[in-house]
């Protein structure tokens, strides 16, 4: 994460200055050796490895696929049965694959694009079904990266989109986590064809680049191919020794240096924009309404509270637009909103004026909902730090009827999708109706 890795390195350096009184233990299942050695300057003799207690055997297979096709030829979209976890790099892929298989799988969907109440309920359902000796309520879990770490769940089969070495092992940790299976567990890795060819184009590569992890991901895939581990029976100690070996190769070091430098540059910019030096921390004041707002100086990313209309996709590809919004304001001023947030980039269309939902709201909102017209975008964005004044990413049919009807619906409007089984969460209408990523 930009900025946080720099601040973490500074924190560790401060602890080092305390010398023998620091008594600091850093714990990780997947230590990033390059970061430890080159950034934090932790010596190899201070890195102690504890072998895994899990005796399970694994068989890794690579499934190369055309990411423009969202059908049975795409491992992330294939129908699954048995106790299976499918982890994609984006919530959007998890949503779309769940929708396409909703009538043929006993599945549950979990990702980061739910309102608070839905996320908590679904998280509990996932844990109860996939924990050790869990209930058999669901067979299949389709999820984004939210489940890859710090969640004590397990499966008998896993499909994972190609990712960094660290994420690769974290996700594998949810496959036969408790060593219960007597036969080798299949870990199926979905590899976009363009990345397989060594290219940096395509939606998957663009996403990994935005996460500052494309070079390292490509290097890890190349390393695994060189080691010829596909379809071999392998145990966790062997995998972790390969992980350590990967970090020692020149190809990996160059790739990780490239990704980290790009991340550091962004981090420096974030700190410069968000942190005022010197800093004084005033005592917290209780807000009049008792509701949390988004800070102007957060390093976690530029998010704003958002609202959106609801659509029904139980009969997909048919979509029914409902005359309701994702959540309602609470009755009491001291109650928290059951809110949703979205990053500024998404709200403003990632720099593409055709996708800019903020501009659409500025021109239409006063005619749809009422009130004064906002004359500047920044006014709406500033107000949206408060959950009471969210940015609207879509409007109900009744609302858009006031500004021209169906033809006035924004082609990239983001809706809160639902189906008979469960909420789908926030998703663009364009992604519901096309194969666009």
Short mmCIF file of C-alpha atoms in Angstrom, two decimals:
data_model
loop_
_atom_site.label_atom_id
_atom_site.label_comp_id
_atom_site.label_asym_id
_atom_site.label_seq_id
_atom_site.Cartn_x
_atom_site.Cartn_y
_atom_site.Cartn_z
CA UNK A 1 0.00 0.00 0.00
CA UNK A 2 1.49 3.36 -0.98
CA UNK A 3 2.71 5.40 2.02
CA UNK A 4 2.03 2.67 4.57
CA UNK A 5 5.09 0.63 3.57
CA UNK A 6 7.27 3.73 3.98
CA UNK A 7 5.77 4.59 7.36
CA UNK A 8 6.12 0.96 8.49
CA UNK A 9 9.81 0.97 7.53
CA UNK A 10 10.25 4.21 9.51
CA UNK A 11 8.51 2.67 12.52
CA UNK A 12 10.83 -0.35 12.46
CA UNK A 13 13.86 1.96 12.12
CA UNK A 14 12.71 3.85 15.21
CA UNK A 15 12.44 0.56 17.10
CA UNK A 16 15.98 -0.35 15.99
CA UNK A 17 17.28 2.86 17.57
CA UNK A 18 16.05 1.58 20.92
CA UNK A 19 18.61 -1.20 20.66
CA UNK A 20 18.24 -4.06 23.11
CA UNK A 21 15.17 -2.59 24.80
CA UNK A 22 13.08 -2.73 21.63
CA UNK A 23 12.02 -6.40 22.01
CA UNK A 24 10.12 -6.31 18.73
CA UNK A 25 8.89 -9.38 16.90
CA UNK A 26 7.56 -9.09 13.33
CA UNK A 27 5.41 -12.07 12.30
CA UNK A 28 4.43 -13.05 8.77
CA UNK A 29 3.39 -16.22 6.96
CA UNK A 30 4.86 -14.76 3.76
CA UNK A 31 7.74 -12.43 4.61
CA UNK A 32 8.78 -10.22 1.69
CA UNK A 33 12.50 -10.96 1.86
CA UNK A 34 13.44 -8.27 -0.66
CA UNK A 35 11.64 -5.61 1.41
CA UNK A 36 13.18 -6.94 4.63
CA UNK A 37 16.71 -6.90 3.22
CA UNK A 38 16.83 -3.78 1.07
CA UNK A 39 14.35 -1.41 2.73
CA UNK A 40 14.21 -2.42 6.38
CA UNK A 41 17.80 -3.75 6.45
CA UNK A 42 16.93 -6.67 8.72
CA UNK A 43 19.82 -9.12 8.71
CA UNK A 44 19.33 -12.71 7.61
CA UNK A 45 20.36 -14.04 11.05
CA UNK A 46 17.41 -12.14 12.54
CA UNK A 47 14.92 -13.94 10.28
CA UNK A 48 13.78 -17.20 11.89
CA UNK A 49 11.65 -19.61 9.87
CA UNK A 50 9.23 -22.06 11.45
CA UNK A 51 8.27 -25.05 9.26
CA UNK A 52 4.60 -25.63 8.50
CA UNK A 53 2.76 -28.20 10.63
CA UNK A 54 0.36 -28.95 7.77
CA UNK A 55 1.19 -32.35 6.18
CA UNK A 56 -1.11 -31.83 3.18
CA UNK A 57 0.03 -32.54 -0.36
CA UNK A 58 -0.75 -30.22 -3.26
CA UNK A 59 -0.80 -30.41 -7.02
CA UNK A 60 -0.55 -27.07 -8.81
CA UNK A 61 -1.99 -26.70 -12.29
CA UNK A 62 -1.93 -23.65 -14.57
CA UNK A 63 -5.00 -22.89 -16.66
CA UNK A 64 -4.22 -20.37 -19.40
CA UNK A 65 -7.36 -18.55 -20.56
CA UNK A 66 -8.64 -15.70 -22.70
CA UNK A 67 -9.73 -13.05 -20.21
CA UNK A 68 -12.13 -11.47 -22.71
CA UNK A 69 -14.27 -14.62 -22.57
CA UNK A 70 -16.52 -15.00 -19.53
CA UNK A 71 -17.78 -18.54 -20.01
CA UNK A 72 -16.90 -22.16 -19.23
CA UNK A 73 -13.56 -21.68 -20.99
CA UNK A 74 -12.55 -19.21 -18.29
CA UNK A 75 -11.55 -21.06 -15.07
CA UNK A 76 -12.81 -18.16 -12.94
CA UNK A 77 -16.29 -18.53 -14.47
CA UNK A 78 -16.53 -22.33 -14.68
CA UNK A 79 -19.33 -23.98 -12.71
CA UNK A 80 -17.99 -25.57 -9.52
CA UNK A 81 -19.19 -28.25 -7.13
CA UNK A 82 -17.80 -29.74 -3.93
CA UNK A 83 -16.18 -27.62 -1.25
CA UNK A 84 -14.51 -25.04 -3.50
CA UNK A 85 -13.12 -21.52 -3.09
CA UNK A 86 -12.66 -19.35 -6.20
CA UNK A 87 -10.54 -16.24 -5.55
CA UNK A 88 -10.25 -13.57 -8.24
CA UNK A 89 -8.11 -10.44 -8.10
CA UNK A 90 -11.13 -8.14 -8.30
CA UNK A 91 -14.55 -8.06 -6.67
CA UNK A 92 -16.03 -7.46 -10.11
CA UNK A 93 -14.92 -10.85 -11.47
CA UNK A 94 -16.27 -12.58 -8.36
CA UNK A 95 -19.61 -10.78 -8.82
CA UNK A 96 -19.98 -11.58 -12.50
CA UNK A 97 -19.00 -15.23 -12.12
CA UNK A 98 -21.45 -15.61 -9.23
CA UNK A 99 -24.29 -14.07 -11.25
CA UNK A 100 -23.65 -16.38 -14.21
CA UNK A 101 -23.68 -19.47 -11.98
CA UNK A 102 -26.34 -18.42 -9.47
CA UNK A 103 -28.87 -21.05 -10.62
CA UNK A 104 -26.44 -23.97 -10.90
CA UNK A 105 -24.22 -23.63 -7.82
CA UNK A 106 -24.82 -23.75 -4.08
CA UNK A 107 -22.56 -20.72 -3.72
CA UNK A 108 -22.01 -17.62 -1.60
CA UNK A 109 -20.32 -14.39 -2.71
CA UNK A 110 -18.03 -12.24 -0.56
CA UNK A 111 -16.02 -9.15 -1.52
CA UNK A 112 -15.45 -5.55 -0.45
CA UNK A 113 -18.25 -3.78 -2.34
CA UNK A 114 -21.15 -4.39 0.05
CA UNK A 115 -22.85 -2.02 2.45
CA UNK A 116 -21.85 -2.60 6.07
CA UNK A 117 -24.79 -4.73 7.19
CA UNK A 118 -24.59 -7.06 4.19
CA UNK A 119 -20.82 -7.47 4.49
CA UNK A 120 -21.05 -8.46 8.16
CA UNK A 121 -23.88 -10.94 7.55
CA UNK A 122 -22.15 -12.56 4.57
CA UNK A 123 -18.80 -12.70 6.37
CA UNK A 124 -20.43 -14.64 9.21
CA UNK A 125 -22.15 -16.98 6.74
CA UNK A 126 -18.85 -17.68 4.97
CA UNK A 127 -17.03 -18.37 8.21
CA UNK A 128 -19.71 -20.71 9.57
CA UNK A 129 -19.82 -22.70 6.34
CA UNK A 130 -16.08 -22.93 5.54
CA UNK A 131 -14.49 -23.03 9.01
CA UNK A 132 -13.12 -26.25 10.50
CA UNK A 133 -16.09 -28.63 10.91
CA UNK A 134 -18.34 -25.90 9.53
CA UNK A 135 -21.93 -26.26 8.40
CA UNK A 136 -22.50 -27.62 4.86
CA UNK A 137 -24.80 -24.71 4.01
CA UNK A 138 -22.67 -23.64 1.00
CA UNK A 139 -20.41 -25.67 -1.28
CA UNK A 140 -18.77 -22.86 -3.25
CA UNK A 141 -17.29 -19.53 -2.15
CA UNK A 142 -16.67 -16.94 -4.86
CA UNK A 143 -14.61 -14.09 -3.50
CA UNK A 144 -12.21 -11.25 -4.12
CA UNK A 145 -8.87 -10.91 -2.27
CA UNK A 146 -10.74 -10.17 0.97
CA UNK A 147 -10.61 -13.87 1.97
CA UNK A 148 -6.96 -14.59 1.17
CA UNK A 149 -5.51 -13.76 4.60
CA UNK A 150 -6.46 -13.74 8.29
CA UNK A 151 -9.57 -15.85 7.71
CA UNK A 152 -9.52 -19.33 9.23
CA UNK A 153 -11.46 -21.15 6.51
CA UNK A 154 -10.74 -24.15 4.30
CA UNK A 155 -11.75 -25.91 1.09
CA UNK A 156 -11.04 -29.12 -0.84
CA UNK A 157 -10.39 -27.43 -4.19
CA UNK A 158 -9.28 -23.93 -5.13
CA UNK A 159 -9.20 -21.76 -8.22
CA UNK A 160 -7.06 -18.63 -7.90
CA UNK A 161 -6.31 -15.91 -10.39
CA UNK A 162 -2.58 -15.42 -10.98
CA UNK A 163 -1.10 -13.06 -8.40
CA UNK A 164 2.10 -12.23 -6.51
CA UNK A 165 4.10 -14.91 -4.71
CA UNK A 166 2.87 -13.64 -1.33
CA UNK A 167 -0.80 -13.75 -2.31
CA UNK A 168 -0.26 -17.07 -4.09
CA UNK A 169 0.82 -18.70 -0.81
CA UNK A 170 -1.75 -16.85 1.31
CA UNK A 171 -4.55 -18.16 -0.89
CA UNK A 172 -3.10 -21.67 -0.87
CA UNK A 173 -3.39 -21.47 2.92
CA UNK A 174 -7.19 -21.71 2.54
CA UNK A 175 -6.90 -25.08 0.70
CA UNK A 176 -7.08 -28.09 3.06
CA UNK A 177 -5.98 -25.70 5.79
CA UNK A 178 -6.33 -28.27 8.55
CA UNK A 179 -4.64 -31.17 6.77
CA UNK A 180 -7.77 -33.32 6.64
CA UNK A 181 -7.48 -34.72 3.09
CA UNK A 182 -5.58 -37.93 2.37
CA UNK A 183 -5.19 -37.25 -1.36
CA UNK A 184 -3.31 -34.34 -3.02
CA UNK A 185 -5.28 -31.08 -3.18
CA UNK A 186 -5.56 -29.38 -6.56
CA UNK A 187 -4.64 -25.69 -6.65
CA UNK A 188 -5.77 -24.41 -10.04
CA UNK A 189 -4.13 -21.12 -11.05
CA UNK A 190 -5.97 -19.11 -13.72
CA UNK A 191 -3.36 -17.39 -15.94
CA UNK A 192 -4.49 -14.71 -18.44
CA UNK A 193 -3.18 -15.61 -21.89
CA UNK A 194 -1.53 -12.22 -22.43
CA UNK A 195 0.47 -12.54 -19.20
CA UNK A 196 1.37 -16.12 -20.16
CA UNK A 197 2.81 -14.64 -23.36
CA UNK A 198 4.87 -12.15 -21.31
CA UNK A 199 2.78 -9.13 -22.33
CA UNK A 200 1.70 -6.24 -20.13
CA UNK A 201 -1.58 -5.57 -21.89
CA UNK A 202 -5.08 -6.69 -20.97
CA UNK A 203 -7.36 -6.00 -18.01
CA UNK A 204 -5.53 -8.32 -15.59
CA UNK A 205 -2.13 -6.74 -16.30
CA UNK A 206 -3.58 -3.22 -15.97
CA UNK A 207 -5.11 -4.10 -12.60
CA UNK A 208 -1.85 -5.59 -11.31
CA UNK A 209 0.02 -2.51 -12.50
CA UNK A 210 -2.37 -0.30 -10.52
CA UNK A 211 -1.56 -2.47 -7.50
CA UNK A 212 2.21 -2.07 -8.11
CA UNK A 213 2.56 -5.84 -8.45
CA UNK A 214 2.60 -6.71 -12.16
CA UNK A 215 6.37 -7.15 -12.56
CA UNK A 216 6.61 -9.34 -9.44
CA UNK A 217 3.60 -11.43 -10.50
CA UNK A 218 5.05 -12.04 -13.95
CA UNK A 219 8.44 -12.95 -12.44
CA UNK A 220 6.82 -15.41 -10.00
CA UNK A 221 4.92 -17.14 -12.83
CA UNK A 222 8.10 -17.37 -14.90
CA UNK A 223 9.98 -18.79 -11.90
CA UNK A 224 7.36 -21.49 -11.26
CA UNK A 225 7.48 -22.52 -14.91
CA UNK A 226 11.27 -22.75 -14.76
CA UNK A 227 11.01 -24.95 -11.66
CA UNK A 228 8.56 -27.20 -13.54
CA UNK A 229 6.32 -27.69 -10.51
CA UNK A 230 3.10 -28.10 -12.50
CA UNK A 231 1.31 -31.39 -11.73
CA UNK A 232 4.03 -32.45 -9.27
CA UNK A 233 2.98 -33.60 -5.81
CA UNK A 234 4.41 -30.98 -3.46
CA UNK A 235 4.21 -30.21 0.27
CA UNK A 236 4.21 -26.82 1.99
CA UNK A 237 7.85 -26.94 3.20
CA UNK A 238 8.96 -27.43 -0.42
CA UNK A 239 6.74 -24.58 -1.62
CA UNK A 240 8.15 -22.24 1.01
CA UNK A 241 11.70 -23.19 0.08
CA UNK A 242 10.85 -22.31 -3.53
CA UNK A 243 9.39 -19.02 -2.30
CA UNK A 244 12.67 -18.23 -0.55
CA UNK A 245 14.65 -19.27 -3.63
CA UNK A 246 12.49 -17.00 -5.80
CA UNK A 247 13.35 -13.98 -3.65
CA UNK A 248 17.04 -14.70 -4.16
CA UNK A 249 16.91 -14.70 -7.98
CA UNK A 250 18.04 -11.64 -9.92
CA UNK A 251 14.84 -11.65 -12.01
CA UNK A 252 12.72 -11.46 -8.87
CA UNK A 253 14.87 -8.74 -7.30
CA UNK A 254 14.66 -6.57 -10.42
CA UNK A 255 10.89 -7.06 -10.67
CA UNK A 256 10.23 -6.32 -7.01
CA UNK A 257 12.51 -3.29 -7.09
CA UNK A 258 10.57 -1.94 -10.06
CA UNK A 259 7.20 -2.45 -8.35
CA UNK A 260 8.37 -1.08 -5.00
CA UNK A 261 9.92 2.05 -6.50
CA UNK A 262 6.66 2.85 -8.29
CA UNK A 263 4.77 2.26 -5.05
CA UNK A 264 7.23 4.39 -3.03
CA UNK A 265 6.92 7.29 -5.47
CA UNK A 266 3.16 7.24 -5.08
CA UNK A 267 3.59 6.92 -1.32
CA UNK A 268 5.83 9.98 -1.13
CA UNK A 269 3.23 11.95 -3.10
CA UNK A 270 0.45 10.78 -0.76
CA UNK A 271 2.41 11.74 2.34
CA UNK A 272 3.28 15.13 0.84
CA UNK A 273 -0.39 15.79 0.04
CA UNK A 274 -1.95 14.35 3.18
CA UNK A 275 0.50 14.87 6.04
CA UNK A 276 1.18 18.34 7.43
CA UNK A 277 4.52 18.71 9.20
CA UNK A 278 4.91 19.45 12.08
CA UNK A 279 1.82 17.68 13.33
CA UNK A 280 -0.15 18.38 16.48
CA UNK A 281 -2.98 16.10 17.41
CA UNK A 282 -5.85 18.02 19.00
CA UNK A 283 -8.21 16.24 21.39
CA UNK A 284 -11.10 14.60 19.60
CA UNK A 285 -14.33 16.49 19.70
CA UNK A 286 -17.66 14.72 19.66
CA UNK A 287 -19.52 15.70 16.53
CA UNK A 288 -22.98 17.08 17.01
CA UNK A 289 -24.62 14.10 15.33
CA UNK A 290 -22.19 11.48 16.55
CA UNK A 291 -21.49 10.10 13.07
CA UNK A 292 -18.09 9.36 11.63
CA UNK A 293 -16.87 11.35 8.64
CA UNK A 294 -14.08 10.73 6.15
CA UNK A 295 -10.92 12.58 7.15
CA UNK A 296 -9.28 15.03 4.78
CA UNK A 297 -5.85 13.69 5.73
CA UNK A 298 -6.33 9.92 5.44
CA UNK A 299 -3.58 7.87 3.78
CA UNK A 300 -5.96 4.99 3.12
CA UNK A 301 -7.07 6.44 -0.19
CA UNK A 302 -9.47 9.10 -1.40
CA UNK A 303 -12.92 7.64 -0.71
CA UNK A 304 -16.32 9.29 -0.41
CA UNK A 305 -19.71 8.15 0.83
CA UNK A 306 -21.94 7.10 -2.06
CA UNK A 307 -25.56 6.15 -2.67
CA UNK A 308 -26.97 4.04 -5.50
CA UNK A 309 -30.22 2.60 -6.76
CA UNK A 310 -31.02 -1.11 -6.54
CA UNK A 311 -31.32 -3.52 -9.45
CA UNK A 312 -32.45 -7.16 -9.52
CA UNK A 313 -30.42 -9.74 -11.52
CA UNK A 314 -32.06 -13.05 -10.54
CA UNK A 315 -33.12 -13.51 -14.17
CA UNK A 316 -29.83 -12.33 -15.66
CA UNK A 317 -29.21 -11.23 -18.41
CA UNK A 318 -32.55 -9.55 -17.74
CA UNK A 319 -32.07 -6.65 -15.30
CA UNK A 320 -34.93 -5.12 -13.32
CA UNK A 321 -34.40 -1.61 -11.92
CA UNK A 322 -36.21 -1.07 -8.62
CA UNK A 323 -37.56 2.13 -7.13
CA UNK A 324 -35.39 1.95 -4.04
CA UNK A 325 -31.89 2.90 -2.92
CA UNK A 326 -29.22 0.73 -1.33
CA UNK A 327 -29.76 2.11 2.18
CA UNK A 328 -32.00 4.55 4.04
CA UNK A 329 -30.86 7.31 6.41
CA UNK A 330 -31.36 6.31 10.08
CA UNK A 331 -34.15 7.84 12.08
CA UNK A 332 -31.91 8.97 14.94
CA UNK A 333 -29.17 11.53 14.37
CA UNK A 334 -26.83 9.47 16.54
CA UNK A 335 -27.24 6.22 14.58
CA UNK A 336 -24.59 5.30 12.03
CA UNK A 337 -25.55 5.07 8.36
CA UNK A 338 -25.57 1.61 6.77
CA UNK A 339 -23.35 3.24 4.18
CA UNK A 340 -21.24 2.56 1.12
CA UNK A 341 -18.02 4.25 0.03
CA UNK A 342 -16.23 4.39 -3.31
CA UNK A 343 -12.81 5.72 -4.41
CA UNK A 344 -12.63 9.08 -6.15
CA UNK A 345 -11.15 7.50 -9.27
CA UNK A 346 -14.20 5.28 -9.68
CA UNK A 347 -16.63 8.13 -8.98
CA UNK A 348 -14.90 10.32 -11.57
CA UNK A 349 -14.52 7.61 -14.21
CA UNK A 350 -10.76 6.98 -13.95
CA UNK A 351 -10.10 10.14 -15.96
CA UNK A 352 -12.60 9.27 -18.71
CA UNK A 353 -15.25 11.99 -19.03
CA UNK A 354 -17.72 9.47 -20.49
CA UNK A 355 -17.63 7.52 -17.21
CA UNK A 356 -17.69 10.49 -14.83
CA UNK A 357 -20.64 9.90 -12.48
CA UNK A 358 -19.87 12.99 -10.40
CA UNK A 359 -20.37 15.26 -13.41
CA UNK A 360 -23.66 13.47 -14.15
CA UNK A 361 -24.86 14.04 -10.58
CA UNK A 362 -23.88 17.71 -10.68
CA UNK A 363 -26.01 18.28 -13.78
CA UNK A 364 -29.03 16.10 -12.85
CA UNK A 365 -29.31 15.72 -9.07
CA UNK A 366 -31.27 18.90 -8.32
CA UNK A 367 -33.89 17.91 -10.90
CA UNK A 368 -34.12 14.30 -9.67
CA UNK A 369 -33.89 14.63 -5.87
CA UNK A 370 -34.37 18.37 -5.39
CA UNK A 371 -32.38 21.11 -3.66
CA UNK A 372 -29.90 23.64 -5.00
CA UNK A 373 -27.69 22.86 -7.98
CA UNK A 374 -24.02 22.46 -7.11
CA UNK A 375 -21.84 24.72 -9.25
CA UNK A 376 -18.52 22.98 -8.55
CA UNK A 377 -17.55 19.32 -8.36
CA UNK A 378 -15.38 19.88 -5.29
CA UNK A 379 -18.44 21.07 -3.32
CA UNK A 380 -20.16 17.71 -3.83
CA UNK A 381 -16.96 15.84 -3.01
CA UNK A 382 -16.38 17.83 0.16
CA UNK A 383 -19.97 17.27 1.32
CA UNK A 384 -19.65 13.53 0.60
CA UNK A 385 -17.18 13.14 3.48
CA UNK A 386 -20.39 13.08 5.54
CA UNK A 387 -22.65 10.02 5.03
CA UNK A 388 -25.66 12.32 5.04
CA UNK A 389 -24.61 13.86 1.70
CA UNK A 390 -23.39 10.98 -0.50
CA UNK A 391 -22.48 11.14 -4.16
CA UNK A 392 -25.25 9.41 -6.14
CA UNK A 393 -23.83 6.87 -8.58
CA UNK A 394 -27.25 5.92 -9.98
CA UNK A 395 -30.91 6.86 -9.65
CA UNK A 396 -34.19 4.96 -9.46
CA UNK A 397 -36.52 4.71 -12.51
CA UNK A 398 -38.83 7.27 -10.86
CA UNK A 399 -35.88 9.61 -10.53
CA UNK A 400 -34.56 9.40 -14.08
CA UNK A 401 -38.12 9.76 -15.43
CA UNK A 402 -37.88 13.35 -14.23
CA UNK A 403 -34.90 14.04 -16.52
CA UNK A 404 -35.85 12.19 -19.69
CA UNK A 405 -36.49 8.58 -18.70
CA UNK A 406 -34.58 5.49 -19.81
CA UNK A 407 -32.42 7.37 -22.30
CA UNK A 408 -31.13 9.57 -19.46
CA UNK A 409 -29.61 6.65 -17.53
CA UNK A 410 -25.83 6.94 -17.42
CA UNK A 411 -24.26 4.04 -19.35
CA UNK A 412 -21.69 3.51 -16.58
CA UNK A 413 -24.03 4.08 -13.63
CA UNK A 414 -23.21 1.92 -10.60
CA UNK A 415 -26.08 0.01 -9.01
CA UNK A 416 -26.49 -2.10 -5.89
CA UNK A 417 -27.36 -5.45 -7.44
CA UNK A 418 -29.46 -8.11 -5.73
CA UNK A 419 -30.57 -11.63 -6.59
CA UNK A 420 -32.88 -14.16 -4.95
CA UNK A 421 -30.00 -15.76 -3.03
CA UNK A 422 -28.13 -12.74 -1.69
CA UNK A 423 -26.92 -9.19 -2.43
CA UNK A 424 -24.39 -8.91 -5.28
CA UNK A 425 -23.13 -5.48 -4.20
CA UNK A 426 -22.04 -2.36 -6.08
CA UNK A 427 -21.41 -2.97 -9.77
CA UNK A 428 -21.49 -0.88 -12.95
CA UNK A 429 -24.37 -1.40 -15.36
CA UNK A 430 -21.76 -1.65 -18.12
CA UNK A 431 -20.19 -4.66 -16.39
CA UNK A 432 -23.58 -6.29 -15.97
CA UNK A 433 -24.42 -6.02 -19.66
CA UNK A 434 -21.06 -6.50 -21.40
CA UNK A 435 -17.75 -8.38 -21.03
CA UNK A 436 -15.98 -5.07 -20.44
CA UNK A 437 -13.51 -4.92 -17.51
#
